[in-house]
Coordinates of C-alpha atoms in Angstrom, one line a residue:
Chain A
X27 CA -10.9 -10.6 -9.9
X28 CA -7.3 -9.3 -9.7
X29 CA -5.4 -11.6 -7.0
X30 CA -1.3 -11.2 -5.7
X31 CA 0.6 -13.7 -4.6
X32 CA 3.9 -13.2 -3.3
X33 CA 6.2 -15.7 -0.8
X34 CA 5.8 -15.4 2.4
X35 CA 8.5 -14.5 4.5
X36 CA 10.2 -13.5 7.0
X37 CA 13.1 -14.3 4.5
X38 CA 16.7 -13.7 6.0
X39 CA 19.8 -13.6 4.3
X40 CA 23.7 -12.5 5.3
X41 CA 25.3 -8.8 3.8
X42 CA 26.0 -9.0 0.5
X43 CA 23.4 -12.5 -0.7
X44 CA 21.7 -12.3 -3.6
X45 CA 17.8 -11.7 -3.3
X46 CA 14.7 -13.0 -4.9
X47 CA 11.2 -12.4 -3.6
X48 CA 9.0 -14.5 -5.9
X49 CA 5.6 -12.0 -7.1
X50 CA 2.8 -14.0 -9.3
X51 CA -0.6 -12.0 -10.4
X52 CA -3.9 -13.3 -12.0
X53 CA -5.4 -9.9 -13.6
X54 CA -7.7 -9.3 -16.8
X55 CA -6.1 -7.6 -19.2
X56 CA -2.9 -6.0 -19.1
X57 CA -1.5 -4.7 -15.7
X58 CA 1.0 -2.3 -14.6
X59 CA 3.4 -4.1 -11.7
X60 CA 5.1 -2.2 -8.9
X61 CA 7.1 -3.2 -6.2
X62 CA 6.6 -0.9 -2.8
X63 CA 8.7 -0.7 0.4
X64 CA 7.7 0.0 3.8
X65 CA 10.4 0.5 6.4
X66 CA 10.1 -0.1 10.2
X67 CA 7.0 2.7 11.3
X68 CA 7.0 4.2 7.9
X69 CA 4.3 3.9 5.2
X70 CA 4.3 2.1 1.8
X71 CA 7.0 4.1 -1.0
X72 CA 7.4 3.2 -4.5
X73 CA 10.6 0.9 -5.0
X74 CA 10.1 0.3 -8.7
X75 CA 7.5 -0.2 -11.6
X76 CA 7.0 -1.8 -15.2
X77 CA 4.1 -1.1 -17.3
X78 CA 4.1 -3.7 -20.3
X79 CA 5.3 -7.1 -20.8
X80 CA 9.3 -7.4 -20.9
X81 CA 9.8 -4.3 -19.2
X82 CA 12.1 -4.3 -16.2
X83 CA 12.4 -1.7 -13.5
X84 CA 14.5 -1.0 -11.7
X85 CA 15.8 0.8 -8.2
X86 CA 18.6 1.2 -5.5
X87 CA 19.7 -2.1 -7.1
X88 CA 16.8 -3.9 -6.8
X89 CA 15.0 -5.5 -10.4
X90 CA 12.3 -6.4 -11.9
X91 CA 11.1 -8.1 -14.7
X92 CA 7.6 -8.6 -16.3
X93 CA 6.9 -11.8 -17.5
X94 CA 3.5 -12.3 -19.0
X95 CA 4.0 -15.6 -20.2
X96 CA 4.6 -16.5 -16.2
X97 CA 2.4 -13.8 -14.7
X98 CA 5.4 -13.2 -12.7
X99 CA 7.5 -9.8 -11.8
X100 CA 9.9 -11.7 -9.4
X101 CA 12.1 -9.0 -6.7
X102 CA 15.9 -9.5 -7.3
X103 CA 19.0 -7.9 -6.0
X104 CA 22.6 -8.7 -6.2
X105 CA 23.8 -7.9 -2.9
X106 CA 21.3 -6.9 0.0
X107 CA 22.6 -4.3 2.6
X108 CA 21.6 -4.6 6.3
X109 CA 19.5 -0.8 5.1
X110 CA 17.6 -3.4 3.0
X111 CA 15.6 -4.6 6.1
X112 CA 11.9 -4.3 5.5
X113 CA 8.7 -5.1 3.8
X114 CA 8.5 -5.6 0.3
X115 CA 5.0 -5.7 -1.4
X116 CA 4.3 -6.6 -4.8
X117 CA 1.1 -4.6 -6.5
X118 CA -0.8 -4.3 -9.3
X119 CA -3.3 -2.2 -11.2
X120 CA -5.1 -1.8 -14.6
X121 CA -7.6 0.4 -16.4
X122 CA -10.2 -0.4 -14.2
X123 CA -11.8 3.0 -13.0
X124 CA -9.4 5.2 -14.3
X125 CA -6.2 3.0 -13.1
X126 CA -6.0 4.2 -9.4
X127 CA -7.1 0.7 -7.5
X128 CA -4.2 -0.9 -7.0
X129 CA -4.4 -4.7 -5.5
X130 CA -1.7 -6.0 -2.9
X131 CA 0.2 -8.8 -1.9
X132 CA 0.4 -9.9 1.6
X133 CA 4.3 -8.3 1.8
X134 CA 7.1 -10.2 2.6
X135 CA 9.1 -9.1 4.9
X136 CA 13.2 -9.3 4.4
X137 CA 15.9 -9.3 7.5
X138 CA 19.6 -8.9 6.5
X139 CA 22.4 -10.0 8.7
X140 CA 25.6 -8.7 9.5
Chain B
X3 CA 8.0 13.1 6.2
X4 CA 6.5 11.7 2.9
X5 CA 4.3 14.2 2.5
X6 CA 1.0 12.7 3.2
X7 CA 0.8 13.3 7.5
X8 CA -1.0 11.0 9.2
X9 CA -2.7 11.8 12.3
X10 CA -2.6 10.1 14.9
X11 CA 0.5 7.9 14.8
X12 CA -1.0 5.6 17.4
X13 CA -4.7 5.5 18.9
X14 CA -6.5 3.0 21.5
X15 CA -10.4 3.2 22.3
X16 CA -12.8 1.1 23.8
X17 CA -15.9 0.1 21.1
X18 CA -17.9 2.4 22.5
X19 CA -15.6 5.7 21.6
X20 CA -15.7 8.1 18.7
X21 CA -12.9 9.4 17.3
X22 CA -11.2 10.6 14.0
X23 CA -7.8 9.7 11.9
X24 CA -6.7 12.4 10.0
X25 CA -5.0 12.5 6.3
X26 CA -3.4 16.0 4.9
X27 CA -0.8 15.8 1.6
X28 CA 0.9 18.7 0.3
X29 CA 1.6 16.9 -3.6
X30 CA -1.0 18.3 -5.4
X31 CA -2.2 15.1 -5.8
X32 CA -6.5 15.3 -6.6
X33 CA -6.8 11.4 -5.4
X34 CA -7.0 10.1 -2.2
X35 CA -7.3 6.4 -0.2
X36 CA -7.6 4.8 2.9
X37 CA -6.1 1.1 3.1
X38 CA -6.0 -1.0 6.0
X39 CA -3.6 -3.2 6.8
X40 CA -3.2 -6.3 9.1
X41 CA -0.7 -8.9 10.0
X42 CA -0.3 -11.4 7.1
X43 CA -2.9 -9.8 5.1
X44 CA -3.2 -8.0 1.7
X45 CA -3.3 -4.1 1.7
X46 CA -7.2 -3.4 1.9
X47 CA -8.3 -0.6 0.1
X48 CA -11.4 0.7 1.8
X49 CA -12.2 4.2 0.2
X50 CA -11.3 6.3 -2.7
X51 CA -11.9 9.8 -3.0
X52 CA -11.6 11.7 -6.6
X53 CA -11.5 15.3 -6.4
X54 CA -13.5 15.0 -3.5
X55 CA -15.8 12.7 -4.8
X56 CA -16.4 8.9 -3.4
X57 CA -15.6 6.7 -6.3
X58 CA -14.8 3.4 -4.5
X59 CA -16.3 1.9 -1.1
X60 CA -15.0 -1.6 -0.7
X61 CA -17.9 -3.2 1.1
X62 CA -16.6 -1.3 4.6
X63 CA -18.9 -1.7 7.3
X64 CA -20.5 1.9 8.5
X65 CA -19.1 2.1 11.4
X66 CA -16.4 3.7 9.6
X67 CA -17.3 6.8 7.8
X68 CA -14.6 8.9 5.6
X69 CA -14.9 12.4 5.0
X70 CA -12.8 14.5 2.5
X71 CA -13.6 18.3 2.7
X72 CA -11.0 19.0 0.1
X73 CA -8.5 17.3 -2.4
X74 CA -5.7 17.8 0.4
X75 CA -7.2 16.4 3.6
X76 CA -9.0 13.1 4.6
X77 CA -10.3 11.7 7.2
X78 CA -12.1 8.2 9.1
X79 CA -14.6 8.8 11.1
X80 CA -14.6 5.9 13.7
X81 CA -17.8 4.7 15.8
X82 CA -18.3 1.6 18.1
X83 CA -15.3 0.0 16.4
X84 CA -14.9 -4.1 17.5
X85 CA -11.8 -5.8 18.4
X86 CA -11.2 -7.1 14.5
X87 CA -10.8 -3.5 13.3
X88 CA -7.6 -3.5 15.6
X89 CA -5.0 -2.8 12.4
X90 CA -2.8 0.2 10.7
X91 CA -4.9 2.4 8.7
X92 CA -3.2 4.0 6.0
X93 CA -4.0 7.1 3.8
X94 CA -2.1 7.6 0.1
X95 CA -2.5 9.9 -2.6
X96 CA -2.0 10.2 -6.2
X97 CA -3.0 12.0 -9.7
X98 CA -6.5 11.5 -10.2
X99 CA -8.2 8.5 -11.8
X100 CA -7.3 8.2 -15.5
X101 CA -4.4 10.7 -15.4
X102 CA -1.0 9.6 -15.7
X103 CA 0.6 8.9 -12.1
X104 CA -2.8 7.6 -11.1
X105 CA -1.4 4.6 -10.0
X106 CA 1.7 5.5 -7.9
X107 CA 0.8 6.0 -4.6
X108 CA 2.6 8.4 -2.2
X109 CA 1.4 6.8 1.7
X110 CA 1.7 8.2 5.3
X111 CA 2.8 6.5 7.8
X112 CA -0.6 5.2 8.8
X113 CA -2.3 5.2 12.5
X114 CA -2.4 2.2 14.7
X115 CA -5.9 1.8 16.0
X116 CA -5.8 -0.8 18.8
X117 CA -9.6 -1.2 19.7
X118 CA -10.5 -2.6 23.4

């Protein structure tokens, strides 16, 4: 079946470091990759998506890349804001019953510093 | 607000309560889930509902019991509940299955059930 792995956290980094949150996926096929947010007491919101190999999405500064070669779609961001706090959860889905089930990482949660 | 309200934000019952978490969206979105999520754990999807239709029961035990009367409101039926089930519950909704947008999910907040 389709699996997630992300790092796990709590990663913590100073204002302005650069970011990665590492994302690997086993899936059949060829997924679509999101990354989704969830800020202290909110639910899960879209942060950014890519549908086919090579793509790379992007958001608020934050990247993504699909690799298929490396079943990866590693997080990245240039310079992380202290707004940046939260959980960050890697997710994928395919065609499987009409493309709506998506499968989850565990999140990983990111603290930034003043 | 996200536009999917949960309902409510926070719950505690003993095992032997009934009670009810509630899911309304204003999107226009047809599709419509129920995850649960605990500490260091993946997202669990539990139940999909397609135009009010159950397409998806992941192996959840009856003691929980969703309901969707219409394409804009949800809901989890909870009976005699143990300990484990402690965990945030949270709804989403989307375009239907096979239409494009399917797979971005808009999600509430999510109720935290504490069960005694």
């Amino acid at each position: 079946g389709n699996s997630v792995t992300q790092m796990e956290g709590p990663v913590t980094l100073s204002e302005e470091a650069f970011l990665t949150i590492n994302c690997t996926y086993t899936a059949t096929g060829y997924p679509s990759l999101f990354w989704y947010v969830q800020y202290p007491g909110e639910g899960l919101q879209l942060l950014l998506k890519a549908t086919k190999a090579d793509d790379k999405g992007s958001n608020k500064g934050f990247e993504a890349t699909y690799r298929k070669e490396t079943t990866s779609f590693h997080l990245e961001k240039g310079s992380v804001q202290v707004s940046d706090s939260a959980v960050y959860f890697c997710a994928l889905s395919d065609l499987t019953g009409g493309g709506n089930k998506l499968t989850f990482g565990t999140g990983t949660q990111l603290k930034v510093e003043l | 607000e996200t536009g999917v309200t949960q309902t409510p934000r926070h719950l505690v019952m003993g095992m032997t309560n009934k009670k009810s978490l509630k899911c309304e969206q204003h999107l226009g979105h047809n599709a419509m889930y129920w995850y649960k999520q605990s500490a260091k754990k993946p997202l669990e999807l539990m139940f999909v509902y397609n135009f009010k239709e159950q397409t998806e029961n992941n192996s959840v035990p009856s003691r929980f019991s969703p309901e969707c009367p219409n394409s804009s409101h949800l809901f989890l039926h909870l009976h005699t509940l143990q300990p484990e089930d402690s965990a945030l519950y949270l709804c989403a909704s989307s375009q239907s299955s096979g239409a494009s947008g399917a797979n971005v999910l808009t999600f509430g907040a999510g109720s935290r059930l504490t069960v005694l």
